[in-house]
Amino acid sequence: MTYTEHEEKERNQQLKRWQKHQLTAVRQNNIDRSYESMSEIDRSVWEKIANAETYKDVNWLVWKQAERVIQKYCTLAR
């Protein structure tokens, strides 16, 4: 699937927002407990998002799960 330049920019911005939320959760020092409660799939999604440089580094299946995973575990880390 190809995206317009604007859509690519939006996806990269979304990726950066997710990464910012992840970084905040890690800095709160409670992420270990949340990370331990993650399923293997959720952990994989978390790691793929954290390590991506652009949205193109993220598989579409991971992308579809990212919002749920990041929101859930960032909330648990609070």
PDB file of N, CA and C in Angstrom:
ATOM      1  N   MET A   1       0.846  -1.174   0.000  1.00  0.00           N
ATOM      2  CA  MET A   1       0.000   0.000   0.000  1.00  0.00           C
ATOM      3  C   MET A   1       0.891   1.235   0.000  1.00  0.00           C
ATOM      4  N   THR A   2       0.557   2.161  -0.851  1.00  0.00           N
ATOM      5  CA  THR A   2       1.332   3.395  -0.908  1.00  0.00           C
ATOM      6  C   THR A   2       0.524   4.521  -0.283  1.00  0.00           C
ATOM      7  N   TYR A   3       1.256   5.432   0.313  1.00  0.00           N
ATOM      8  CA  TYR A   3       0.643   6.575   0.979  1.00  0.00           C
ATOM      9  C   TYR A   3       1.103   7.862   0.316  1.00  0.00           C
ATOM     10  N   THR A   4       0.281   8.880   0.429  1.00  0.00           N
ATOM     11  CA  THR A   4       0.692  10.189  -0.058  1.00  0.00           C
ATOM     12  C   THR A   4       1.759  10.724   0.889  1.00  0.00           C
ATOM     13  N   GLU A   5       2.424  11.757   0.475  1.00  0.00           N
ATOM     14  CA  GLU A   5       3.462  12.378   1.308  1.00  0.00           C
ATOM     15  C   GLU A   5       2.869  12.848   2.640  1.00  0.00           C
ATOM     16  N   HIS A   6       1.674  13.388   2.578  1.00  0.00           N
ATOM     17  CA  HIS A   6       0.994  13.862   3.792  1.00  0.00           C
ATOM     18  C   HIS A   6       0.671  12.696   4.738  1.00  0.00           C
ATOM     19  N   GLU A   7       0.173  11.592   4.181  1.00  0.00           N
ATOM     20  CA  GLU A   7      -0.154  10.415   4.993  1.00  0.00           C
ATOM     21  C   GLU A   7       1.102   9.818   5.629  1.00  0.00           C
ATOM     22  N   GLU A   8       2.201   9.804   4.878  1.00  0.00           N
ATOM     23  CA  GLU A   8       3.466   9.310   5.435  1.00  0.00           C
ATOM     24  C   GLU A   8       3.916  10.176   6.601  1.00  0.00           C
ATOM     25  N   LYS A   9       3.777  11.468   6.440  1.00  0.00           N
ATOM     26  CA  LYS A   9       4.153  12.403   7.510  1.00  0.00           C
ATOM     27  C   LYS A   9       3.290  12.150   8.754  1.00  0.00           C
ATOM     28  N   GLU A  10       1.988  11.961   8.562  1.00  0.00           N
ATOM     29  CA  GLU A  10       1.080  11.693   9.685  1.00  0.00           C
ATOM     30  C   GLU A  10       1.437  10.388  10.398  1.00  0.00           C
ATOM     31  N   ARG A  11       1.764   9.359   9.640  1.00  0.00           N
ATOM     32  CA  ARG A  11       2.120   8.066  10.234  1.00  0.00           C
ATOM     33  C   ARG A  11       3.429   8.178  11.019  1.00  0.00           C
ATOM     34  N   ASN A  12       4.384   8.896  10.494  1.00  0.00           N
ATOM     35  CA  ASN A  12       5.634   9.093  11.216  1.00  0.00           C
ATOM     36  C   ASN A  12       5.417   9.914  12.486  1.00  0.00           C
ATOM     37  N   GLN A  13       4.518  10.884  12.425  1.00  0.00           N
ATOM     38  CA  GLN A  13       4.189  11.667  13.618  1.00  0.00           C
ATOM     39  C   GLN A  13       3.509  10.786  14.659  1.00  0.00           C
ATOM     40  N   GLN A  14       2.620   9.902  14.235  1.00  0.00           N
ATOM     41  CA  GLN A  14       1.956   8.987  15.159  1.00  0.00           C
ATOM     42  C   GLN A  14       2.984   8.072  15.819  1.00  0.00           C
ATOM     43  N   LEU A  15       3.912   7.567  15.045  1.00  0.00           N
ATOM     44  CA  LEU A  15       4.975   6.722  15.577  1.00  0.00           C
ATOM     45  C   LEU A  15       5.765   7.475  16.650  1.00  0.00           C
ATOM     46  N   LYS A  16       6.115   8.711  16.386  1.00  0.00           N
ATOM     47  CA  LYS A  16       6.871   9.516  17.363  1.00  0.00           C
ATOM     48  C   LYS A  16       6.050   9.753  18.633  1.00  0.00           C
ATOM     49  N   ARG A  17       4.737   9.950  18.497  1.00  0.00           N
ATOM     50  CA  ARG A  17       3.887  10.129  19.684  1.00  0.00           C
ATOM     51  C   ARG A  17       3.893   8.862  20.531  1.00  0.00           C
ATOM     52  N   TRP A  18       3.744   7.708  19.876  1.00  0.00           N
ATOM     53  CA  TRP A  18       3.767   6.439  20.605  1.00  0.00           C
ATOM     54  C   TRP A  18       5.104   6.258  21.313  1.00  0.00           C
ATOM     55  N   GLN A  19       6.195   6.571  20.633  1.00  0.00           N
ATOM     56  CA  GLN A  19       7.516   6.426  21.229  1.00  0.00           C
ATOM     57  C   GLN A  19       7.693   7.375  22.408  1.00  0.00           C
ATOM     58  N   LYS A  20       7.121   8.558  22.310  1.00  0.00           N
ATOM     59  CA  LYS A  20       7.191   9.514  23.415  1.00  0.00           C
ATOM     60  C   LYS A  20       6.440   8.964  24.630  1.00  0.00           C
ATOM     61  N   HIS A  21       5.273   8.366  24.413  1.00  0.00           N
ATOM     62  CA  HIS A  21       4.512   7.757  25.505  1.00  0.00           C
ATOM     63  C   HIS A  21       5.302   6.617  26.139  1.00  0.00           C
ATOM     64  N   GLN A  22       5.945   5.817  25.306  1.00  0.00           N
ATOM     65  CA  GLN A  22       6.759   4.720  25.820  1.00  0.00           C
ATOM     66  C   GLN A  22       7.900   5.251  26.683  1.00  0.00           C
ATOM     67  N   LEU A  23       8.560   6.287  26.209  1.00  0.00           N
ATOM     68  CA  LEU A  23       9.679   6.867  26.950  1.00  0.00           C
ATOM     69  C   LEU A  23       9.211   7.421  28.293  1.00  0.00           C
ATOM     70  N   THR A  24       8.065   8.064  28.303  1.00  0.00           N
ATOM     71  CA  THR A  24       7.496   8.580  29.552  1.00  0.00           C
ATOM     72  C   THR A  24       7.236   7.445  30.524  1.00  0.00           C
ATOM     73  N   ALA A  25       6.670   6.352  30.037  1.00  0.00           N
ATOM     74  CA  ALA A  25       6.389   5.196  30.893  1.00  0.00           C
ATOM     75  C   ALA A  25       7.679   4.616  31.461  1.00  0.00           C
ATOM     76  N   VAL A  26       8.698   4.534  30.654  1.00  0.00           N
ATOM     77  CA  VAL A  26       9.981   3.997  31.116  1.00  0.00           C
ATOM     78  C   VAL A  26      10.585   4.909  32.172  1.00  0.00           C
ATOM     79  N   ARG A  27      10.488   6.190  31.982  1.00  0.00           N
ATOM     80  CA  ARG A  27      11.052   7.152  32.941  1.00  0.00           C
ATOM     81  C   ARG A  27      10.314   7.146  34.275  1.00  0.00           C
ATOM     82  N   GLN A  28       9.083   6.666  34.291  1.00  0.00           N
ATOM     83  CA  GLN A  28       8.317   6.617  35.533  1.00  0.00           C
ATOM     84  C   GLN A  28       8.745   5.451  36.418  1.00  0.00           C
ATOM     85  N   ASN A  29       9.647   4.632  35.917  1.00  0.00           N
ATOM     86  CA  ASN A  29      10.228   3.519  36.670  1.00  0.00           C
ATOM     87  C   ASN A  29       9.243   2.440  37.090  1.00  0.00           C
ATOM     88  N   ASN A  30       8.069   2.424  36.546  1.00  0.00           N
ATOM     89  CA  ASN A  30       7.088   1.390  36.853  1.00  0.00           C
ATOM     90  C   ASN A  30       6.856   0.460  35.667  1.00  0.00           C
ATOM     91  N   ILE A  31       7.613   0.648  34.617  1.00  0.00           N
ATOM     92  CA  ILE A  31       7.374  -0.118  33.396  1.00  0.00           C
ATOM     93  C   ILE A  31       7.725  -1.591  33.583  1.00  0.00           C
ATOM     94  N   ASP A  32       8.645  -1.900  34.488  1.00  0.00           N
ATOM     95  CA  ASP A  32       9.041  -3.300  34.684  1.00  0.00           C
ATOM     96  C   ASP A  32       7.844  -4.170  35.042  1.00  0.00           C
ATOM     97  N   ARG A  33       7.032  -3.686  35.959  1.00  0.00           N
ATOM     98  CA  ARG A  33       5.836  -4.433  36.356  1.00  0.00           C
ATOM     99  C   ARG A  33       4.884  -4.599  35.171  1.00  0.00           C
ATOM    100  N   SER A  34       4.708  -3.549  34.403  1.00  0.00           N
ATOM    101  CA  SER A  34       3.838  -3.609  33.231  1.00  0.00           C
ATOM    102  C   SER A  34       4.414  -4.542  32.181  1.00  0.00           C
ATOM    103  N   TYR A  35       5.720  -4.449  31.973  1.00  0.00           N
ATOM    104  CA  TYR A  35       6.377  -5.280  30.964  1.00  0.00           C
ATOM    105  C   TYR A  35       6.250  -6.758  31.306  1.00  0.00           C
ATOM    106  N   GLU A  36       6.351  -7.072  32.584  1.00  0.00           N
ATOM    107  CA  GLU A  36       6.217  -8.469  33.015  1.00  0.00           C
ATOM    108  C   GLU A  36       4.817  -9.015  32.754  1.00  0.00           C
ATOM    109  N   SER A  37       3.819  -8.150  32.789  1.00  0.00           N
ATOM    110  CA  SER A  37       2.445  -8.602  32.581  1.00  0.00           C
ATOM    111  C   SER A  37       2.065  -8.689  31.099  1.00  0.00           C
ATOM    112  N   MET A  38       2.939  -8.242  30.217  1.00  0.00           N
ATOM    113  CA  MET A  38       2.652  -8.284  28.779  1.00  0.00           C
ATOM    114  C   MET A  38       2.711  -9.711  28.249  1.00  0.00           C
ATOM    115  N   SER A  39       1.834  -9.978  27.320  1.00  0.00           N
ATOM    116  CA  SER A  39       1.937 -11.250  26.600  1.00  0.00           C
ATOM    117  C   SER A  39       3.129 -11.146  25.654  1.00  0.00           C
ATOM    118  N   GLU A  40       3.532 -12.256  25.115  1.00  0.00           N
ATOM    119  CA  GLU A  40       4.667 -12.259  24.187  1.00  0.00           C
ATOM    120  C   GLU A  40       4.367 -11.394  22.958  1.00  0.00           C
ATOM    121  N   ILE A  41       3.144 -11.442  22.501  1.00  0.00           N
ATOM    122  CA  ILE A  41       2.751 -10.640  21.336  1.00  0.00           C
ATOM    123  C   ILE A  41       2.795  -9.156  21.667  1.00  0.00           C
ATOM    124  N   ASP A  42       2.228  -8.772  22.814  1.00  0.00           N
ATOM    125  CA  ASP A  42       2.247  -7.365  23.220  1.00  0.00           C
ATOM    126  C   ASP A  42       3.674  -6.866  23.395  1.00  0.00           C
ATOM    127  N   ARG A  43       4.516  -7.689  23.954  1.00  0.00           N
ATOM    128  CA  ARG A  43       5.919  -7.322  24.150  1.00  0.00           C
ATOM    129  C   ARG A  43       6.601  -7.090  22.802  1.00  0.00           C
ATOM    130  N   SER A  44       6.277  -7.926  21.838  1.00  0.00           N
ATOM    131  CA  SER A  44       6.841  -7.777  20.498  1.00  0.00           C
ATOM    132  C   SER A  44       6.373  -6.478  19.848  1.00  0.00           C
ATOM    133  N   VAL A  45       5.085  -6.159  19.996  1.00  0.00           N
ATOM    134  CA  VAL A  45       4.543  -4.914  19.460  1.00  0.00           C
ATOM    135  C   VAL A  45       5.244  -3.729  20.113  1.00  0.00           C
ATOM    136  N   TRP A  46       5.367  -3.753  21.440  1.00  0.00           N
ATOM    137  CA  TRP A  46       6.020  -2.674  22.190  1.00  0.00           C
ATOM    138  C   TRP A  46       7.444  -2.454  21.670  1.00  0.00           C
ATOM    139  N   GLU A  47       8.179  -3.539  21.501  1.00  0.00           N
ATOM    140  CA  GLU A  47       9.574  -3.451  21.070  1.00  0.00           C
ATOM    141  C   GLU A  47       9.697  -2.965  19.624  1.00  0.00           C
ATOM    142  N   LYS A  48       8.814  -3.435  18.755  1.00  0.00           N
ATOM    143  CA  LYS A  48       8.864  -3.000  17.348  1.00  0.00           C
ATOM    144  C   LYS A  48       8.627  -1.496  17.237  1.00  0.00           C
ATOM    145  N   ILE A  49       7.661  -0.994  17.978  1.00  0.00           N
ATOM    146  CA  ILE A  49       7.384   0.443  17.955  1.00  0.00           C
ATOM    147  C   ILE A  49       8.567   1.215  18.543  1.00  0.00           C
ATOM    148  N   ALA A  50       9.089   0.749  19.649  1.00  0.00           N
ATOM    149  CA  ALA A  50      10.202   1.438  20.307  1.00  0.00           C
ATOM    150  C   ALA A  50      11.433   1.521  19.414  1.00  0.00           C
ATOM    151  N   ASN A  51      11.669   0.507  18.616  1.00  0.00           N
ATOM    152  CA  ASN A  51      12.892   0.448  17.809  1.00  0.00           C
ATOM    153  C   ASN A  51      12.743   0.999  16.394  1.00  0.00           C
ATOM    154  N   ALA A  52      11.539   1.346  15.992  1.00  0.00           N
ATOM    155  CA  ALA A  52      11.307   1.824  14.626  1.00  0.00           C
ATOM    156  C   ALA A  52      11.847   3.236  14.441  1.00  0.00           C
ATOM    157  N   GLU A  53      12.411   3.465  13.274  1.00  0.00           N
ATOM    158  CA  GLU A  53      12.868   4.812  12.938  1.00  0.00           C
ATOM    159  C   GLU A  53      11.819   5.559  12.125  1.00  0.00           C
ATOM    160  N   THR A  54      11.082   4.824  11.299  1.00  0.00           N
ATOM    161  CA  THR A  54       9.966   5.397  10.549  1.00  0.00           C
ATOM    162  C   THR A  54       8.820   4.388  10.571  1.00  0.00           C
ATOM    163  N   TYR A  55       7.668   4.824  10.138  1.00  0.00           N
ATOM    164  CA  TYR A  55       6.513   3.917  10.110  1.00  0.00           C
ATOM    165  C   TYR A  55       6.774   2.732   9.184  1.00  0.00           C
ATOM    166  N   LYS A  56       7.659   2.888   8.215  1.00  0.00           N
ATOM    167  CA  LYS A  56       7.955   1.808   7.274  1.00  0.00           C
ATOM    168  C   LYS A  56       8.667   0.630   7.950  1.00  0.00           C
ATOM    169  N   ASP A  57       9.214   0.866   9.131  1.00  0.00           N
ATOM    170  CA  ASP A  57       9.884  -0.195   9.880  1.00  0.00           C
ATOM    171  C   ASP A  57       8.889  -1.061  10.650  1.00  0.00           C
ATOM    172  N   VAL A  58       7.618  -0.687  10.611  1.00  0.00           N
ATOM    173  CA  VAL A  58       6.591  -1.360  11.404  1.00  0.00           C
ATOM    174  C   VAL A  58       5.640  -2.117  10.485  1.00  0.00           C
ATOM    175  N   ASN A  59       5.523  -3.415  10.701  1.00  0.00           N
ATOM    176  CA  ASN A  59       4.600  -4.263   9.972  1.00  0.00           C
ATOM    177  C   ASN A  59       3.171  -3.763  10.202  1.00  0.00           C
ATOM    178  N   TRP A  60       2.316  -3.902   9.197  1.00  0.00           N
ATOM    179  CA  TRP A  60       0.946  -3.388   9.328  1.00  0.00           C
ATOM    180  C   TRP A  60       0.171  -4.065  10.452  1.00  0.00           C
ATOM    181  N   LEU A  61       0.449  -5.321  10.741  1.00  0.00           N
ATOM    182  CA  LEU A  61      -0.226  -5.999  11.863  1.00  0.00           C
ATOM    183  C   LEU A  61       0.187  -5.391  13.202  1.00  0.00           C
ATOM    184  N   VAL A  62       1.457  -5.089  13.324  1.00  0.00           N
ATOM    185  CA  VAL A  62       1.964  -4.438  14.541  1.00  0.00           C
ATOM    186  C   VAL A  62       1.328  -3.056  14.665  1.00  0.00           C
ATOM    187  N   TRP A  63       1.258  -2.344  13.552  1.00  0.00           N
ATOM    188  CA  TRP A  63       0.689  -0.998  13.560  1.00  0.00           C
ATOM    189  C   TRP A  63      -0.752  -1.011  14.076  1.00  0.00           C
ATOM    190  N   LYS A  64      -1.523  -2.008  13.655  1.00  0.00           N
ATOM    191  CA  LYS A  64      -2.925  -2.096  14.066  1.00  0.00           C
ATOM    192  C   LYS A  64      -3.068  -2.362  15.561  1.00  0.00           C
ATOM    193  N   GLN A  65      -2.088  -3.015  16.179  1.00  0.00           N
ATOM    194  CA  GLN A  65      -2.129  -3.344  17.605  1.00  0.00           C
ATOM    195  C   GLN A  65      -1.447  -2.303  18.488  1.00  0.00           C
ATOM    196  N   ALA A  66      -0.656  -1.448  17.891  1.00  0.00           N
ATOM    197  CA  ALA A  66       0.183  -0.526  18.655  1.00  0.00           C
ATOM    198  C   ALA A  66      -0.615   0.385  19.593  1.00  0.00           C
ATOM    199  N   GLU A  67      -1.669   0.976  19.121  1.00  0.00           N
ATOM    200  CA  GLU A  67      -2.449   1.906  19.957  1.00  0.00           C
ATOM    201  C   GLU A  67      -2.928   1.217  21.228  1.00  0.00           C
ATOM    202  N   ARG A  68      -3.489   0.029  21.089  1.00  0.00           N
ATOM    203  CA  ARG A  68      -3.997  -0.720  22.244  1.00  0.00           C
ATOM    204  C   ARG A  68      -2.876  -1.062  23.215  1.00  0.00           C
ATOM    205  N   VAL A  69      -1.797  -1.590  22.694  1.00  0.00           N
ATOM    206  CA  VAL A  69      -0.697  -2.041  23.547  1.00  0.00           C
ATOM    207  C   VAL A  69      -0.059  -0.869  24.291  1.00  0.00           C
ATOM    208  N   ILE A  70       0.250   0.181  23.592  1.00  0.00           N
ATOM    209  CA  ILE A  70       0.931   1.312  24.217  1.00  0.00           C
ATOM    210  C   ILE A  70       0.038   1.987  25.249  1.00  0.00           C
ATOM    211  N   GLN A  71      -1.205   2.189  24.906  1.00  0.00           N
ATOM    212  CA  GLN A  71      -2.127   2.814  25.850  1.00  0.00           C
ATOM    213  C   GLN A  71      -2.282   1.964  27.112  1.00  0.00           C
ATOM    214  N   LYS A  72      -2.481   0.683  26.932  1.00  0.00           N
ATOM    215  CA  LYS A  72      -2.688  -0.217  28.063  1.00  0.00           C
ATOM    216  C   LYS A  72      -1.492  -0.229  29.017  1.00  0.00           C
ATOM    217  N   TYR A  73      -0.311  -0.414  28.495  1.00  0.00           N
ATOM    218  CA  TYR A  73       0.849  -0.581  29.359  1.00  0.00           C
ATOM    219  C   TYR A  73       1.418   0.736  29.872  1.00  0.00           C
ATOM    220  N   CYS A  74       1.202   1.818  29.155  1.00  0.00           N
ATOM    221  CA  CYS A  74       1.608   3.126  29.684  1.00  0.00           C
ATOM    222  C   CYS A  74       0.698   3.499  30.856  1.00  0.00           C
ATOM    223  N   THR A  75      -0.570   3.153  30.762  1.00  0.00           N
ATOM    224  CA  THR A  75      -1.501   3.391  31.868  1.00  0.00           C
ATOM    225  C   THR A  75      -1.121   2.554  33.078  1.00  0.00           C
ATOM    226  N   LEU A  76      -0.773   1.307  32.859  1.00  0.00           N
ATOM    227  CA  LEU A  76      -0.352   0.441  33.972  1.00  0.00           C
ATOM    228  C   LEU A  76       0.928   0.943  34.639  1.00  0.00           C
ATOM    229  N   ALA A  77       1.770   1.603  33.885  1.00  0.00           N
ATOM    230  CA  ALA A  77       3.050   2.070  34.417  1.00  0.00           C
ATOM    231  C   ALA A  77       2.905   3.305  35.301  1.00  0.00           C
ATOM    232  N   ARG A  78       1.757   3.923  35.271  1.00  0.00           N
ATOM    233  CA  ARG A  78       1.547   5.148  36.078  1.00  0.00           C
ATOM    234  C   ARG A  78       1.446   4.838  37.536  1.00  0.00           C
TER     235      ARG A  78
END
